[in-house]
JSON list of C-alpha atoms in Angstrom, two decimals:
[
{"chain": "A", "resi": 289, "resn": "UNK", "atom": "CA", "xyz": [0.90, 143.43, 106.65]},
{"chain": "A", "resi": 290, "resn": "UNK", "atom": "CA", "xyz": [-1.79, 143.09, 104.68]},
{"chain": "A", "resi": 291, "resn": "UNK", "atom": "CA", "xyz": [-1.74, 141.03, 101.71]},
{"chain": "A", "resi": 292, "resn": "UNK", "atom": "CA", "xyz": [-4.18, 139.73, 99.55]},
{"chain": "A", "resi": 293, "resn": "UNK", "atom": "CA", "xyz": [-4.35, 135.86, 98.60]},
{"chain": "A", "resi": 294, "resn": "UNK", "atom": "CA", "xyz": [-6.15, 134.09, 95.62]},
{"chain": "A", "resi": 295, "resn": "UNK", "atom": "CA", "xyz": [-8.35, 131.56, 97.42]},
{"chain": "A", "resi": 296, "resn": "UNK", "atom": "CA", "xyz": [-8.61, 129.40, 94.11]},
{"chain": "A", "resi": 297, "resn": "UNK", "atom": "CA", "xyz": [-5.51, 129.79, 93.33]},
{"chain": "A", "resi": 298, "resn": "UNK", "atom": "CA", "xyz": [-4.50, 128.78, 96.97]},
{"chain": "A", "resi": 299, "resn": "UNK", "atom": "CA", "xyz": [-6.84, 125.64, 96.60]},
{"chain": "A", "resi": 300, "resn": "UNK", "atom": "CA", "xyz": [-5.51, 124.57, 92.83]},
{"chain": "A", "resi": 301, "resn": "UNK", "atom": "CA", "xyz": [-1.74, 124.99, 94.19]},
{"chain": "A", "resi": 302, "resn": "UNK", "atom": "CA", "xyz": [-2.08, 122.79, 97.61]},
{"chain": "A", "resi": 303, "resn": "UNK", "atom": "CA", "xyz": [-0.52, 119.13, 97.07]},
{"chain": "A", "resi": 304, "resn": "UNK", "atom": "CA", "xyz": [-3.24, 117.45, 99.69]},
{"chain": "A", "resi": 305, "resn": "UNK", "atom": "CA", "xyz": [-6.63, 117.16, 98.75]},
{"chain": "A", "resi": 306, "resn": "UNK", "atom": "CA", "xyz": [-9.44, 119.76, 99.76]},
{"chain": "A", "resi": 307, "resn": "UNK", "atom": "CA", "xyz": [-12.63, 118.54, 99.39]},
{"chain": "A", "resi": 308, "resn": "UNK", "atom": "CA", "xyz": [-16.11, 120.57, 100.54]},
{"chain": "A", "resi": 309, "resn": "UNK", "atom": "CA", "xyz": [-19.51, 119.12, 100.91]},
{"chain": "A", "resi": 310, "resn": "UNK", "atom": "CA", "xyz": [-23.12, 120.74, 101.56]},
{"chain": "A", "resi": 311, "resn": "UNK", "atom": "CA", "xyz": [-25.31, 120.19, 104.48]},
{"chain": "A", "resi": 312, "resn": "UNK", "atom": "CA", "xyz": [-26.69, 117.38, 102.36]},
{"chain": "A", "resi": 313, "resn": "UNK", "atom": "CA", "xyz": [-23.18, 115.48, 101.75]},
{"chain": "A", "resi": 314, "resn": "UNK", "atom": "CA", "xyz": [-23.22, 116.57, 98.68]},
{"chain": "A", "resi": 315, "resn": "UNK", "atom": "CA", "xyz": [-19.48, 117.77, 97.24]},
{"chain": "A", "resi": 316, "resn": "UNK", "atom": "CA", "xyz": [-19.17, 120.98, 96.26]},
{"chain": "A", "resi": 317, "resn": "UNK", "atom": "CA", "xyz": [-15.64, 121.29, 96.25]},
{"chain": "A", "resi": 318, "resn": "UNK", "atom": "CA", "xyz": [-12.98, 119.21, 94.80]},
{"chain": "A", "resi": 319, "resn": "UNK", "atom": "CA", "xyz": [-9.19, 119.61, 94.15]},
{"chain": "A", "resi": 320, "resn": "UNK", "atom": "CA", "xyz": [-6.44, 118.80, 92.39]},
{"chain": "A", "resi": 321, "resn": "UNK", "atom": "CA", "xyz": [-4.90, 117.48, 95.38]},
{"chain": "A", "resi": 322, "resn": "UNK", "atom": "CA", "xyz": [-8.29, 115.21, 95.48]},
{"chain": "A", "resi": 323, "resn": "UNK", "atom": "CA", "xyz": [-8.29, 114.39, 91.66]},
{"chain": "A", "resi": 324, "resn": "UNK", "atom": "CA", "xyz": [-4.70, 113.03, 92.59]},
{"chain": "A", "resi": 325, "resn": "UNK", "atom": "CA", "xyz": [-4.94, 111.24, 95.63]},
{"chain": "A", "resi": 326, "resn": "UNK", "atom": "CA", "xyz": [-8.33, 109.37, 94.80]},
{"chain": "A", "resi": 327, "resn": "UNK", "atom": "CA", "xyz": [-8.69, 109.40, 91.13]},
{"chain": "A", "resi": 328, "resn": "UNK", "atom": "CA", "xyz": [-11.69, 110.90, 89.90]},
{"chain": "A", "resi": 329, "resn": "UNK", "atom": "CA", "xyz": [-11.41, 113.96, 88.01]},
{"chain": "A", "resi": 330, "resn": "UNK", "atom": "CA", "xyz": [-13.62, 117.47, 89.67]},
{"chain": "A", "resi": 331, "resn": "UNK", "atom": "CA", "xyz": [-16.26, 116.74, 86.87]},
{"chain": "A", "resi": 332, "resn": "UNK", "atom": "CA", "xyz": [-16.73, 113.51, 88.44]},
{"chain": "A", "resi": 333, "resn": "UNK", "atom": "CA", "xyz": [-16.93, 114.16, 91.84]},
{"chain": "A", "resi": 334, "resn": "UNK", "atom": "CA", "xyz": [-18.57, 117.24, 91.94]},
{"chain": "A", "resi": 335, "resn": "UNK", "atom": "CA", "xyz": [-22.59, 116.96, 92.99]},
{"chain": "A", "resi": 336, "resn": "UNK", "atom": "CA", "xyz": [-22.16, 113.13, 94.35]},
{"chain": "A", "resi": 337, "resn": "UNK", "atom": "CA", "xyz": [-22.09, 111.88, 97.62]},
{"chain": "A", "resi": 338, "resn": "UNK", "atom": "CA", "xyz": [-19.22, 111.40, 99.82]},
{"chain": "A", "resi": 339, "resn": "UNK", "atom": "CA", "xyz": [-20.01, 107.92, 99.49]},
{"chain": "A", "resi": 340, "resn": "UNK", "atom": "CA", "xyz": [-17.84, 108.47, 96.46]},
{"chain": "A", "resi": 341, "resn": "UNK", "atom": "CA", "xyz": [-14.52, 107.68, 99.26]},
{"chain": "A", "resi": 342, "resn": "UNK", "atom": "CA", "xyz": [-16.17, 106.61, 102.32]},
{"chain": "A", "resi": 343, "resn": "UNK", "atom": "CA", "xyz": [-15.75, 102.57, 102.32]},
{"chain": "A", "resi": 344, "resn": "UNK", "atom": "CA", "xyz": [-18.98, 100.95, 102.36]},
{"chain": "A", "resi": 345, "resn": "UNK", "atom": "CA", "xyz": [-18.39, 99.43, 105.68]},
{"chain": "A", "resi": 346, "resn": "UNK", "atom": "CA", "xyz": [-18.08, 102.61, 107.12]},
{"chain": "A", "resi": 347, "resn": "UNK", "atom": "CA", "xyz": [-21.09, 104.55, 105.48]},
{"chain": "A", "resi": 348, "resn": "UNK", "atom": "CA", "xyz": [-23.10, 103.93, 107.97]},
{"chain": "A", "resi": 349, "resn": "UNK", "atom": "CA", "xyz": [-20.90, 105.45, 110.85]},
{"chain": "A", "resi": 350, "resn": "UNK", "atom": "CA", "xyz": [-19.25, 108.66, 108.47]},
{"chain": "A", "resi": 351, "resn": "UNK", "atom": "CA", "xyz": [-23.05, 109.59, 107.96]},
{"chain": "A", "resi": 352, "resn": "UNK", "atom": "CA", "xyz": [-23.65, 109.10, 111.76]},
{"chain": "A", "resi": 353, "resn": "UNK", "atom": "CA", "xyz": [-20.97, 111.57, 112.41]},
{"chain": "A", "resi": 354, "resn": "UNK", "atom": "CA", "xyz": [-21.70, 114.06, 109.48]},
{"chain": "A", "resi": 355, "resn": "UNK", "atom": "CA", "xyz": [-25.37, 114.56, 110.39]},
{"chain": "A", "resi": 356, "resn": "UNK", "atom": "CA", "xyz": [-24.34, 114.90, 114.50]},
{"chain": "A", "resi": 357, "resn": "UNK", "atom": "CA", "xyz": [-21.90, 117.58, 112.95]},
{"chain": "A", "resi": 358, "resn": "UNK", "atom": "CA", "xyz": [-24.30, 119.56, 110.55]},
{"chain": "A", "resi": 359, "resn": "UNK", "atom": "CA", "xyz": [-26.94, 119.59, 113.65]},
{"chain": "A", "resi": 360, "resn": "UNK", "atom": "CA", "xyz": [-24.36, 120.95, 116.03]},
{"chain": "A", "resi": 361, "resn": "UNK", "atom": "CA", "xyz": [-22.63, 123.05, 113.91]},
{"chain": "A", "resi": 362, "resn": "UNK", "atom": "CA", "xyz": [-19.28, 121.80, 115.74]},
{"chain": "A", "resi": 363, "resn": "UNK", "atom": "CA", "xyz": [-16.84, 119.04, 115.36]},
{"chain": "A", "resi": 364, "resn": "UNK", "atom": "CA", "xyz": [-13.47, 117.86, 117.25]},
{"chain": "A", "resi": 365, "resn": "UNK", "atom": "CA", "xyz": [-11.84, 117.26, 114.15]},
{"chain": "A", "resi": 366, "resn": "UNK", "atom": "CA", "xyz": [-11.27, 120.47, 113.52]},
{"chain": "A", "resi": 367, "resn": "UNK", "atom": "CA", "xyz": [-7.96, 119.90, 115.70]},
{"chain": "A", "resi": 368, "resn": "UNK", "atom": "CA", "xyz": [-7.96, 116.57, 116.00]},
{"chain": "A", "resi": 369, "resn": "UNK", "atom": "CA", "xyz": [-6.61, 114.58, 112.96]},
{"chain": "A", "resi": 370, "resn": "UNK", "atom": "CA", "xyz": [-8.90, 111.82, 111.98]},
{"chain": "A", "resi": 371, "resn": "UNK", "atom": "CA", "xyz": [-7.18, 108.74, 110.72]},
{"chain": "A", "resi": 372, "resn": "UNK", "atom": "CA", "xyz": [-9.98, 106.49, 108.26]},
{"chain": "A", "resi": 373, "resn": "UNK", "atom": "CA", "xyz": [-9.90, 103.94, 105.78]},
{"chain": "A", "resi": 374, "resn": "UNK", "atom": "CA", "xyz": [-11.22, 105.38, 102.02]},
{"chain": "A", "resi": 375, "resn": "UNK", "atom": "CA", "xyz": [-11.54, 104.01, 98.74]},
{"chain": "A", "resi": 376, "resn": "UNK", "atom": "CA", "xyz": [-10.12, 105.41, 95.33]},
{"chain": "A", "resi": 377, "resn": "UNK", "atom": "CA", "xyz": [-11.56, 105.18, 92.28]},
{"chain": "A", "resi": 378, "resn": "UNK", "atom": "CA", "xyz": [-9.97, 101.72, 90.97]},
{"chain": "A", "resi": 379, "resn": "UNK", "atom": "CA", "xyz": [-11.71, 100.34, 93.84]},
{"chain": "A", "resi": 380, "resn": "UNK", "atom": "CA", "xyz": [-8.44, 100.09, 96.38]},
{"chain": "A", "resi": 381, "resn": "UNK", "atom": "CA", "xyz": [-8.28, 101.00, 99.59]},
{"chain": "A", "resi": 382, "resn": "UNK", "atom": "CA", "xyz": [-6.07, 104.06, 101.26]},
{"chain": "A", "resi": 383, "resn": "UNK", "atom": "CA", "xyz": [-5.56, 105.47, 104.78]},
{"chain": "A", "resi": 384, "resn": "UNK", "atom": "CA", "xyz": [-6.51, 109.16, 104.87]},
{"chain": "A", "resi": 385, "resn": "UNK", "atom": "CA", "xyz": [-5.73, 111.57, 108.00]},
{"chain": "A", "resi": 386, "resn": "UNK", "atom": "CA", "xyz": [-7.76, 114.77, 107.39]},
{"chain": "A", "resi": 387, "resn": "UNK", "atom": "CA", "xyz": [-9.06, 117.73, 109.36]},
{"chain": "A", "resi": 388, "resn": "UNK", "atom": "CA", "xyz": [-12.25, 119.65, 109.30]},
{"chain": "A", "resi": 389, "resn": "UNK", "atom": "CA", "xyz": [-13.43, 123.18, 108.93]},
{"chain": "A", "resi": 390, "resn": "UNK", "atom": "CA", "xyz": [-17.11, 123.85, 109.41]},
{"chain": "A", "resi": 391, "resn": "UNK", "atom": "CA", "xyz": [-18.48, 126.68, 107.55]},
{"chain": "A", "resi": 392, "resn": "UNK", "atom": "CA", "xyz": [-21.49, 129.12, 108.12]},
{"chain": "A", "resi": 393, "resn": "UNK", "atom": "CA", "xyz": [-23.85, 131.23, 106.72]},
{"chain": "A", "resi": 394, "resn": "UNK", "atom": "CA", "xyz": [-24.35, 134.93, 107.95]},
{"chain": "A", "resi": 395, "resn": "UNK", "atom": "CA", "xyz": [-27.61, 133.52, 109.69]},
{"chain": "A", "resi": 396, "resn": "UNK", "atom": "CA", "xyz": [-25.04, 130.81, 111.53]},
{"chain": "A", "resi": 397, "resn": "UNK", "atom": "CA", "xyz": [-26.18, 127.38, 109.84]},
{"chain": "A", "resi": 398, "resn": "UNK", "atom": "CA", "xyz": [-23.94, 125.30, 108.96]},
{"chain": "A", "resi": 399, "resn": "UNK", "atom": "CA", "xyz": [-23.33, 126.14, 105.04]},
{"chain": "A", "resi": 400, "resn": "UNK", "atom": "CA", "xyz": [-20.24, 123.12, 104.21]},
{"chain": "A", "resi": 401, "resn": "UNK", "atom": "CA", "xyz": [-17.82, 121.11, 105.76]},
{"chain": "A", "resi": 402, "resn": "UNK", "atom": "CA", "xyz": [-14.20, 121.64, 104.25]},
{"chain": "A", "resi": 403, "resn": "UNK", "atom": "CA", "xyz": [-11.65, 118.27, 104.71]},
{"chain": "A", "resi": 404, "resn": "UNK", "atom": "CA", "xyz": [-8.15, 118.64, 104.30]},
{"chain": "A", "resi": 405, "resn": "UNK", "atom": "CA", "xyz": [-6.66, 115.48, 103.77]},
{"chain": "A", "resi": 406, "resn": "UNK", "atom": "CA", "xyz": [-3.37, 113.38, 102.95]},
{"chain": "A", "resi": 407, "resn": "UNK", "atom": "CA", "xyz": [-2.74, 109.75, 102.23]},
{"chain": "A", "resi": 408, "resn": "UNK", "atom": "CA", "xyz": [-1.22, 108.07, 105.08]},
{"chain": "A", "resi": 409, "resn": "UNK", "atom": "CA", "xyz": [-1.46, 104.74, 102.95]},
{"chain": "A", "resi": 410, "resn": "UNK", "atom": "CA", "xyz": [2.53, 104.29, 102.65]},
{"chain": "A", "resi": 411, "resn": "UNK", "atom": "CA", "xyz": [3.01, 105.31, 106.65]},
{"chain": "A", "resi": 412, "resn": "UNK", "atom": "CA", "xyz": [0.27, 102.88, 107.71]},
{"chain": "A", "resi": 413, "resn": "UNK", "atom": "CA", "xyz": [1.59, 100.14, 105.83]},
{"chain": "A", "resi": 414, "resn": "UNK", "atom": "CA", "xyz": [5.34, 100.79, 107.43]},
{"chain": "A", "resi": 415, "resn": "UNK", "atom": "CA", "xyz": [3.98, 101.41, 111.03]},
{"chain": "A", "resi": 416, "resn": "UNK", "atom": "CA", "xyz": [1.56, 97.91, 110.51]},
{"chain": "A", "resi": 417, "resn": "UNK", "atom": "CA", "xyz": [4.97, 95.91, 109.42]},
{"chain": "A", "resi": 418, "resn": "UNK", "atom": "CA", "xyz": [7.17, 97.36, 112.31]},
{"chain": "A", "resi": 419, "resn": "UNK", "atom": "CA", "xyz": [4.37, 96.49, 114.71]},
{"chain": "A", "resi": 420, "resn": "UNK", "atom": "CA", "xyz": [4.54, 93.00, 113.28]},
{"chain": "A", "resi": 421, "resn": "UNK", "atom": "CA", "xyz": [8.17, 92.34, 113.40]},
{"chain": "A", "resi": 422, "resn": "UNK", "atom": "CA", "xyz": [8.10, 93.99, 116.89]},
{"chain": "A", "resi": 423, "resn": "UNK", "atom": "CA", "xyz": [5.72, 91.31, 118.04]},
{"chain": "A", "resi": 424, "resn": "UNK", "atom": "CA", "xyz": [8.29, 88.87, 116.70]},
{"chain": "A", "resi": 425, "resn": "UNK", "atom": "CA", "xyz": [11.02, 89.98, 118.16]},
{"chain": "A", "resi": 426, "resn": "UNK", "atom": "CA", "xyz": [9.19, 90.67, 121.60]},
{"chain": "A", "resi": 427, "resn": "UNK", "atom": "CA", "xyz": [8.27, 86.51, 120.70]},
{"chain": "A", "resi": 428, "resn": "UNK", "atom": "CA", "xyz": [11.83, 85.24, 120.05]},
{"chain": "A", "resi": 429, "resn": "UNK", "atom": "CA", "xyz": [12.82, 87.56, 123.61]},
{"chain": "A", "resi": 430, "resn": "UNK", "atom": "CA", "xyz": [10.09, 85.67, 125.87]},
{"chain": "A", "resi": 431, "resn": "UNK", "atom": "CA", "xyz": [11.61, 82.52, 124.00]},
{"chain": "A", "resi": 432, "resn": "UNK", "atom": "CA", "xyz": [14.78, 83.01, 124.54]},
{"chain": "A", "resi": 433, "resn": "UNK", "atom": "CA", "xyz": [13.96, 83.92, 128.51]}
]
């Protein structure tokens, strides 16, 4: 079957966020899923760094891993779901799990990195408060023994 799909319209229509950057880190490629889940509109976020989510603690190791990925032209996150901190716009902070698509050029350089990501803020939250009351009811057990 062979059936043609609108790549924008694919991108527009998608509920998590899609963001693409350059070689350079620079985004290129921004979402509504992105304008929703960190609150900067496309005209915002378009041309600045991905410093724009990336907590400043972290900077430091994201641009580590970006530039290891942009010389290699690979990355395990392709498959493998990266869990991070990141910031939104009013400045709070969210848990992201995203994957990564690597993109190239006819010549093979690497061209962009495309993330798609979704807020895991509400299921880290729950899994961090049944890991607490599982350490207090693991305490009360040894107690009780």
């Amino acid at each position: 079957m062979n059936t043609s799909i609108d790549c924008q319209a694919l991108i527009a229509a998608v509920g998590d966020a899609i963001i693409a950057s350059d070689a350079s880190g620079a985004i290129t490629l921004w979402n509504a899923g992105a304008e929703r889940m960190f609150g900067y509109t496309e005209s915002e976020a378009l041309g600045r760094s991905l410093d724009l989510i990336t907590p400043e603690r972290l900077r430091q190791r994201h641009w580590d891993g970006y530039h290891k990925a942009m010389d290699t032209g690979t990355t395990k996150y392709g498959n493998d779901l990266l869990r991070v901190p990141a910031t939104h716009k009013d400045g709070r902070s969210m848990s992201i799990a995203f994957t990564v698509a690597m993109l190239f050029t006819p010549e093979g350089a690497v061209s962009a990195v495309v993330a798609v990501i979704r807020d895991e803020t509400q299921r880290f939250q729950d899994e961090r408060t049944l890991r607490k009351r599982l350490a207090e009811l693991e305490g009360l057990a040894a107690a009780d023994q």
